[in-house]
Amino acid sequence: MRPRVIPVLLLDRRRRLVKTQGFSAPTYIGDPFNVVRIFNEKEVDEICVLDIEATHDGRMPDIGFLRELAAECFMPIAYGGGITSVADCEAVMKSGIEKVVIGTMAPTSSLVQQVAADFGSSSVCVCIDIRGSGNTARVVIRRAEHALDHLPVAYARWLEGQGAGEILLQSVDRDGAREGYDLDLIQAVSKAISIPLIAVGGAGTHAHLRAGLQAGASAVASGSAFVFIGKLRGVLVSYPVGVELDAILA
Amino acid sequence: MIVIVDYGVGNLGALVNMFEYLGFDCETSRDPKTIAAAGKLVLPGVGAFDKAMRNLHDYGLVQPLSDAVLGRGTPVLGVCLGMQLLGEASEEGSQPGLGWIAAQSLRIRPPIDMDLKVPHIGWSDVTPRCGSPLFEGNGTNPRFYFSHSYHMQCRRDEHIAAMVEYGGELCCAVAAGNIHGVQFHPEKSHRHGMAILKAFAAKT
């Protein structure tokens, strides 16, 4: 199987695509429909769409919008943001999305277990946001505003036991920094679980993506790597194809 | 008319989108009369085996589906869990399947030393066997998007339409006359998936 290379698309409350740094300072990227069409042409492996303000705003997933977006997508889509119930998941999946991403609700409820029972583990991806690194790495929720005592490895194992089908492991400190993933974190967590791990947070180049896979990730995701070019963060939507992709996967 | 069976589990939206994009008429329904009148049937499916079979029974769809597929030879395509339902049973649950194909579904158990993750989520090259109309014109090694923890094991070799390598050779497509099933998601597999759905709509 080829490891996946996944663009992450962040939506703000006005349904615009943005890219953050350290979970704040959003830069406007463009219209989600235009970007998705480009990704169709590039035959991307999968996309991950996250509404980064839904939980903060207390908004439910915007099903009408997701239905329109899914109608344009010829690739698998994972969606996260504002999901608080099995009914939310059902509505999201009915709209044409194959996977739900659960974050803030995962540690404090039985939502992961319930959704896995109803829709199967492979439909449930749990996002683990991490602040700090090494011994100081801790799980955070609610846009990293609230820190938990959970350690990354133990928490990931617990989620696997709850029925999570996949872990989206995100380093908050590295978000948008384009200096590479937290490879030690990826290695530690991927070794501890038998479900796939998607690495996100910090990749800016194809070499970073490759390093993430070598550290043990089953898939590498990035917001920055596929939308920015150059030090000045000029917006250019791209995706590795052909020999570029082969070099990442080699 | 292609009827996508809406029995409360499954990503119907994506299949509808793709058939419409390809220019084929389709609708979703759980009405036995609509199913009886269908030119072709698609059985989608995401989630747990028992829940899916229970829903088919609760909506009163098992008999109308069997009448159409076994009685009148209506072509059917099972997708993902929908393919596994075509078999007799699954290790995932205790409910019997539809039993249209002599097969059962087993959990994927890759050899420990291969360090392969389960679920098998992602893109894999598929090796079609000659004879299945669904794979005609799709190149020799098409790739498809998979997302599953169980796989189907056929008792009769001639029912296997394609194989995928994941810690061993797994059956990932079945064909028996008018009955077809694919473990991967053709509605999410770019041009390779489009070719499968087009072949099902036009050639079966």
XYZ file of C-alpha atoms in Angstrom:
454
model
C 0.000 0.000 0.000
C 1.179 3.500 -0.778
C 1.292 5.845 2.230
C -1.136 8.734 1.859
C -0.223 12.383 1.379
C -3.142 14.488 2.625
C -3.829 18.216 2.233
C -5.566 19.693 5.279
C -8.065 22.442 4.526
C -8.994 24.736 7.403
C -12.314 26.565 7.248
C -13.232 29.661 9.210
C -16.780 30.575 10.210
C -17.336 32.318 6.875
C -16.434 29.068 5.052
C -13.242 30.538 3.691
C -10.044 28.529 3.527
C -7.414 29.798 5.932
C -4.056 28.643 7.235
C -3.018 29.253 10.832
C 0.286 29.430 12.700
C 0.304 27.949 16.193
C -3.494 27.673 15.866
C -3.862 31.455 15.487
C -3.080 34.237 13.002
C -5.161 32.844 10.116
C -4.043 33.731 6.577
C -6.725 33.735 3.896
C -6.012 31.091 1.240
C -8.997 31.052 -1.067
C -12.329 29.558 -1.945
C -12.695 25.909 -0.853
C -14.464 24.872 -4.069
C -11.684 26.202 -6.291
C -9.041 24.493 -4.197
C -10.902 21.173 -4.215
C -11.161 21.290 -8.010
C -7.399 21.706 -8.250
C -6.932 18.747 -5.910
C -9.277 16.648 -8.088
C -7.086 17.329 -11.103
C -3.993 16.339 -9.134
C -5.743 13.122 -8.009
C -4.890 13.677 -4.346
C -5.066 10.674 -2.025
C -7.527 12.204 0.417
C -8.403 15.577 1.917
C -9.045 16.523 5.509
C -11.438 19.438 6.037
C -11.543 21.031 9.483
C -13.864 23.830 10.575
C -11.568 25.374 13.162
C -14.149 27.706 14.689
C -17.212 25.452 14.922
C -16.502 24.072 18.404
C -15.608 27.529 19.734
C -18.791 28.996 18.249
C -20.910 26.064 19.413
C -21.984 25.485 15.795
C -23.085 22.135 14.384
C -21.475 20.908 11.149
C -22.859 22.846 8.174
C -24.428 19.913 6.336
C -25.604 21.921 3.326
C -22.106 23.219 2.757
C -20.556 19.765 3.225
C -22.998 18.268 0.723
C -21.985 20.884 -1.857
C -18.305 20.344 -1.139
C -18.546 16.536 -1.253
C -20.319 16.764 -4.602
C -17.116 18.286 -5.996
C -14.729 15.757 -4.429
C -13.650 12.623 -6.261
C -11.357 11.679 -3.392
C -12.065 10.559 0.188
C -12.838 13.345 2.651
C -12.445 13.425 6.408
C -14.364 16.194 8.169
C -13.992 17.601 11.660
C -15.432 20.558 13.542
C -18.473 20.882 15.779
C -19.302 17.166 15.920
C -20.872 16.391 19.295
C -23.210 13.442 18.695
C -23.834 10.263 16.727
C -26.590 12.155 14.902
C -24.046 14.765 13.763
C -21.834 11.969 12.416
C -24.730 10.356 10.616
C -25.642 13.668 8.958
C -22.023 14.327 7.979
C -21.620 10.873 6.446
C -24.922 11.111 4.605
C -23.690 14.296 2.965
C -20.974 12.381 1.105
C -18.101 12.441 3.613
C -16.532 9.091 4.558
C -14.783 9.893 7.793
C -15.498 12.042 10.809
C -12.736 13.673 12.834
C -13.472 13.914 16.550
C -11.303 16.106 18.780
C -12.578 17.938 21.825
C -15.347 15.403 22.556
C -13.048 12.368 22.474
C -11.489 12.459 25.971
C -14.613 13.432 27.903
C -17.379 11.343 26.337
C -18.135 7.929 24.858
C -18.674 9.449 21.409
C -15.770 7.614 19.761
C -17.056 4.284 21.073
C -20.613 4.984 19.922
C -19.635 6.140 16.452
C -17.278 3.184 15.966
C -20.073 0.793 16.956
C -22.526 2.336 14.496
C -20.312 3.245 11.561
C -17.254 1.045 12.010
C -13.804 2.030 13.220
C -12.573 2.942 9.760
C -15.047 5.862 9.721
C -13.687 7.396 12.931
C -10.532 9.451 13.017
C -9.566 11.054 16.326
C -7.485 14.206 16.348
C -4.926 14.461 19.146
C -3.578 17.988 19.545
C -0.274 18.173 21.400
C 1.470 21.108 23.025
C 5.106 20.806 24.025
C 7.466 18.039 23.012
C 9.378 15.171 24.606
C 8.613 14.946 28.332
C 6.499 18.084 28.282
C 4.156 16.908 25.490
C 0.539 17.045 26.680
C -2.836 16.601 25.028
C -4.809 19.813 24.560
C -8.403 20.381 23.437
C -10.690 23.251 22.380
C -8.291 24.843 19.906
C -5.432 24.148 22.312
C -6.935 26.497 24.907
C -7.424 23.750 27.465
C -4.617 21.398 28.562
C -5.256 17.883 29.847
C -2.956 15.704 31.941
C -2.973 12.986 29.262
C 0.314 11.866 27.778
C 0.263 11.327 23.994
C 1.130 7.608 23.915
C -1.232 6.548 26.695
C -4.044 8.650 25.257
C -3.570 7.231 21.737
C -3.670 3.675 23.132
C -6.837 4.457 25.045
C -8.455 5.855 21.904
C -7.586 2.688 19.996
C -9.365 0.734 22.728
C -12.384 3.017 22.335
C -12.628 2.008 18.685
C -10.835 4.853 16.901
C -9.841 3.722 13.412
C -7.174 6.303 12.873
C -5.251 8.958 14.819
C -4.579 12.436 13.444
C -1.590 13.512 15.547
C -1.068 17.247 15.496
C 1.702 19.328 17.009
C 0.170 22.703 17.866
C 3.509 24.455 18.413
C 4.672 23.469 14.939
C 1.417 24.398 13.191
C 2.275 26.632 10.226
C 5.984 26.820 11.190
C 7.076 24.802 8.106
C 10.153 23.510 9.952
C 9.239 19.836 9.964
C 7.161 17.430 12.051
C 7.856 16.403 15.647
C 9.444 13.126 14.530
C 10.047 11.775 18.040
C 6.371 12.192 18.834
C 5.332 10.447 15.612
C 7.684 7.574 16.288
C 6.604 7.112 19.902
C 2.873 7.132 19.138
C 2.951 5.090 15.921
C 4.957 2.333 17.638
C 2.412 2.161 20.448
C -0.734 1.703 18.334
C -1.851 -0.778 15.694
C -4.191 1.644 13.877
C -2.924 4.110 11.247
C -1.412 7.412 12.347
C -1.647 10.582 10.255
C 1.032 13.134 11.108
C 0.227 16.844 10.893
C 1.771 20.064 12.131
C 5.012 21.524 10.835
C 5.587 20.172 7.346
C 6.567 22.781 4.775
C 8.548 20.781 2.235
C 8.418 17.414 0.525
C 11.470 16.372 2.561
C 9.451 16.967 5.745
C 6.659 14.732 4.437
C 9.157 12.002 3.662
C 10.686 12.262 7.145
C 7.225 11.889 8.689
C 6.658 8.629 6.830
C 10.087 7.357 7.789
C 9.294 8.097 11.449
C 6.397 5.654 11.216
C 3.349 7.648 10.108
C 0.911 5.775 7.829
C 0.001 9.071 6.194
C 1.377 12.601 6.202
C -0.843 15.647 6.203
C -0.168 19.324 5.879
C -1.891 22.627 5.416
C 1.140 24.738 4.578
C 3.029 22.370 2.275
C 0.280 22.375 -0.360
C -0.786 26.028 -0.268
C 2.311 28.165 0.338
C 5.400 28.804 -1.743
C 8.576 30.593 -0.627
C 9.537 32.327 2.601
C 6.944 35.042 2.135
C 4.137 32.493 2.219
C 2.811 33.299 -1.235
C -0.343 31.295 -1.896
C 0.013 28.607 -4.541
C -2.061 25.433 -4.353
C 0.062 22.420 -5.268
C 0.333 18.679 -4.744
C 3.238 16.372 -5.537
C 2.734 14.207 -8.616
C 4.876 11.727 -10.545
C 8.563 11.780 -9.620
C 7.987 14.314 -6.817
C 5.544 11.959 -5.171
C 7.828 8.969 -5.749
C 10.625 10.850 -3.966
C 8.432 11.409 -0.890
C 7.345 7.773 -0.769
C 10.780 6.285 -1.550
C -32.533 3.614 -13.537
C -29.849 2.770 -10.987
C -31.275 2.505 -7.490
C -28.909 2.968 -4.555
C -30.425 1.126 -1.629
C -30.886 3.488 1.307
C -31.042 1.318 4.406
C -29.607 3.781 6.887
C -25.928 2.869 6.617
C -23.607 4.018 3.931
C -22.259 6.986 2.150
C -25.051 7.422 -0.378
C -24.161 10.991 -1.277
C -20.792 10.117 -2.767
C -22.238 7.370 -4.989
C -25.042 9.627 -6.212
C -22.513 12.382 -6.979
C -20.353 10.064 -9.008
C -23.127 8.431 -11.054
C -24.534 11.888 -11.831
C -21.100 13.163 -12.798
C -20.757 10.198 -15.159
C -24.148 10.969 -16.683
C -26.213 8.056 -15.352
C -29.631 8.446 -13.772
C -29.778 7.210 -10.213
C -31.875 7.584 -7.117
C -31.695 6.482 -3.508
C -34.604 4.505 -2.117
C -35.778 2.071 0.508
C -39.176 1.547 -1.148
C -39.675 -2.130 -2.128
C -41.582 -1.100 -5.296
C -38.775 1.174 -6.474
C -36.276 -1.594 -5.788
C -38.397 -4.068 -7.729
C -38.497 -1.697 -10.715
C -34.758 -0.882 -10.652
C -32.655 -1.548 -13.731
C -29.606 -1.922 -11.499
C -29.047 -1.938 -7.774
C -26.195 -0.620 -5.688
C -25.826 -1.831 -2.118
C -23.585 0.638 -0.289
C -22.466 0.157 3.274
C -20.327 1.625 5.982
C -20.150 0.343 9.510
C -20.959 -2.817 11.358
C -22.183 -6.017 9.671
C -24.956 -6.830 12.163
C -26.391 -3.329 12.144
C -26.481 -3.343 8.348
C -28.253 -6.724 8.146
C -30.698 -5.737 10.886
C -31.541 -2.545 9.010
C -32.148 -4.475 5.775
C -34.563 -6.745 7.678
C -36.218 -3.892 9.594
C -36.927 -1.982 6.395
C -38.311 -5.161 4.806
C -35.727 -5.102 2.020
C -34.212 -8.597 2.105
C -37.069 -10.246 0.189
C -37.480 -7.518 -2.476
C -33.709 -7.477 -3.018
C -33.511 -11.266 -3.303
C -36.485 -11.349 -5.690
C -34.808 -8.759 -7.930
C -31.259 -10.126 -7.844
C -31.832 -13.873 -7.661
C -35.285 -14.018 -9.242
C -35.070 -11.518 -12.089
C -31.315 -11.237 -12.512
C -31.108 -7.496 -11.783
C -27.410 -6.537 -11.719
C -26.250 -5.552 -8.238
C -23.047 -3.920 -7.010
C -22.130 -4.204 -3.334
C -19.648 -1.582 -2.170
C -17.376 -2.015 0.879
C -19.575 -3.455 3.649
C -22.217 -3.861 0.921
C -19.926 -6.429 -0.709
C -19.479 -8.310 2.563
C -23.278 -8.498 2.977
C -23.425 -10.525 -0.258
C -21.709 -13.367 1.622
C -23.089 -15.819 4.151
C -21.606 -14.494 7.378
C -18.946 -12.308 8.960
C -16.595 -12.729 11.863
C -17.621 -9.192 12.809
C -21.129 -10.218 13.798
C -23.588 -13.031 14.377
C -26.278 -12.163 11.825
C -26.387 -14.203 8.618
C -25.590 -12.265 5.428
C -27.660 -12.268 2.244
C -25.929 -15.495 1.203
C -25.819 -14.755 -2.528
C -22.102 -15.573 -2.714
C -20.453 -18.563 -1.044
C -18.149 -16.509 1.142
C -17.596 -15.204 4.617
C -15.832 -12.122 5.922
C -12.858 -12.404 8.231
C -10.841 -9.847 10.165
C -7.650 -8.717 8.426
C -4.769 -10.289 10.334
C -1.445 -9.292 8.758
C 1.625 -11.218 9.960
C 2.992 -9.431 13.051
C 6.466 -8.964 11.569
C 5.041 -6.968 8.651
C 3.926 -4.167 10.995
C 0.796 -3.409 8.953
C -1.961 -1.354 10.535
C -5.614 -2.404 10.687
C -7.946 -0.912 9.446
C -6.403 -1.024 5.993
C -6.992 2.617 5.033
C -5.515 4.072 1.883
C -4.706 3.430 -1.757
C -3.654 0.011 -2.976
C -2.942 -1.439 -6.393
C -5.482 -4.052 -7.376
C -4.911 -7.068 -9.597
C -8.050 -7.893 -11.578
C -8.674 -11.400 -12.815
C -9.840 -11.809 -16.343
C -13.545 -12.216 -16.788
C -14.968 -9.437 -14.649
C -16.607 -6.801 -16.851
C -16.108 -4.169 -14.147
C -12.354 -4.045 -14.632
C -12.278 -4.014 -18.424
C -10.447 -0.984 -19.766
C -9.073 -0.001 -16.364
C -5.419 -0.759 -17.120
C -3.505 -3.683 -15.663
C -2.911 -2.238 -12.178
C -5.625 0.209 -11.238
C -5.434 1.683 -7.726
C -8.338 2.222 -5.393
C -9.150 3.701 -1.998
C -9.739 1.116 0.733
C -11.096 1.548 4.237
C -11.877 -1.739 6.000
C -11.009 -4.067 8.871
C -12.643 -7.205 7.427
C -12.195 -8.905 4.098
C -14.216 -11.433 2.161
C -13.031 -14.971 1.629
C -14.718 -16.868 -1.204
C -15.223 -20.615 -1.109
C -15.316 -20.752 -4.894
C -12.278 -19.417 -6.684
C -14.226 -18.441 -9.804
C -16.124 -15.809 -7.798
C -12.953 -13.814 -7.105
C -12.788 -10.859 -9.516
C -9.735 -9.069 -8.109
C -7.069 -9.345 -5.433
C -5.197 -6.858 -3.291
C -1.980 -7.365 -1.347
C -2.177 -6.434 2.338
C -0.168 -8.805 4.473
C -1.218 -11.533 2.062
C -3.405 -11.757 -1.017
C -6.945 -10.679 -0.141
C -10.015 -10.952 -2.348
C -11.216 -7.383 -2.996
C -13.840 -7.900 -5.696
C -16.327 -10.650 -6.424
C -18.436 -11.491 -9.458
C -21.011 -14.220 -9.925
C -23.265 -13.628 -12.918
C -25.286 -10.481 -12.222
C -23.854 -10.149 -8.682
C -20.825 -7.888 -8.225
C -19.012 -6.581 -5.187
C -16.004 -4.386 -4.531
C -14.312 -3.931 -1.163
C -12.800 -0.569 -2.110
C -14.629 2.711 -2.709
C -15.007 3.293 -6.466
C -16.922 6.523 -5.739
C -13.756 7.911 -4.121
C -11.044 6.539 -6.391
C -10.691 9.193 -9.079
C -10.618 7.901 -12.681
C -10.008 4.284 -11.632
C -13.219 4.274 -9.613
C -15.140 6.139 -12.296
C -14.223 3.379 -14.769
C -15.689 0.729 -12.413
C -18.974 2.577 -11.955
C -19.199 3.352 -15.640
C -18.624 -0.318 -16.484
C -21.279 -1.373 -13.981
C -23.776 1.130 -15.381
C -23.040 0.414 -19.044
C -21.857 -3.190 -19.329
C -23.643 -5.318 -16.739
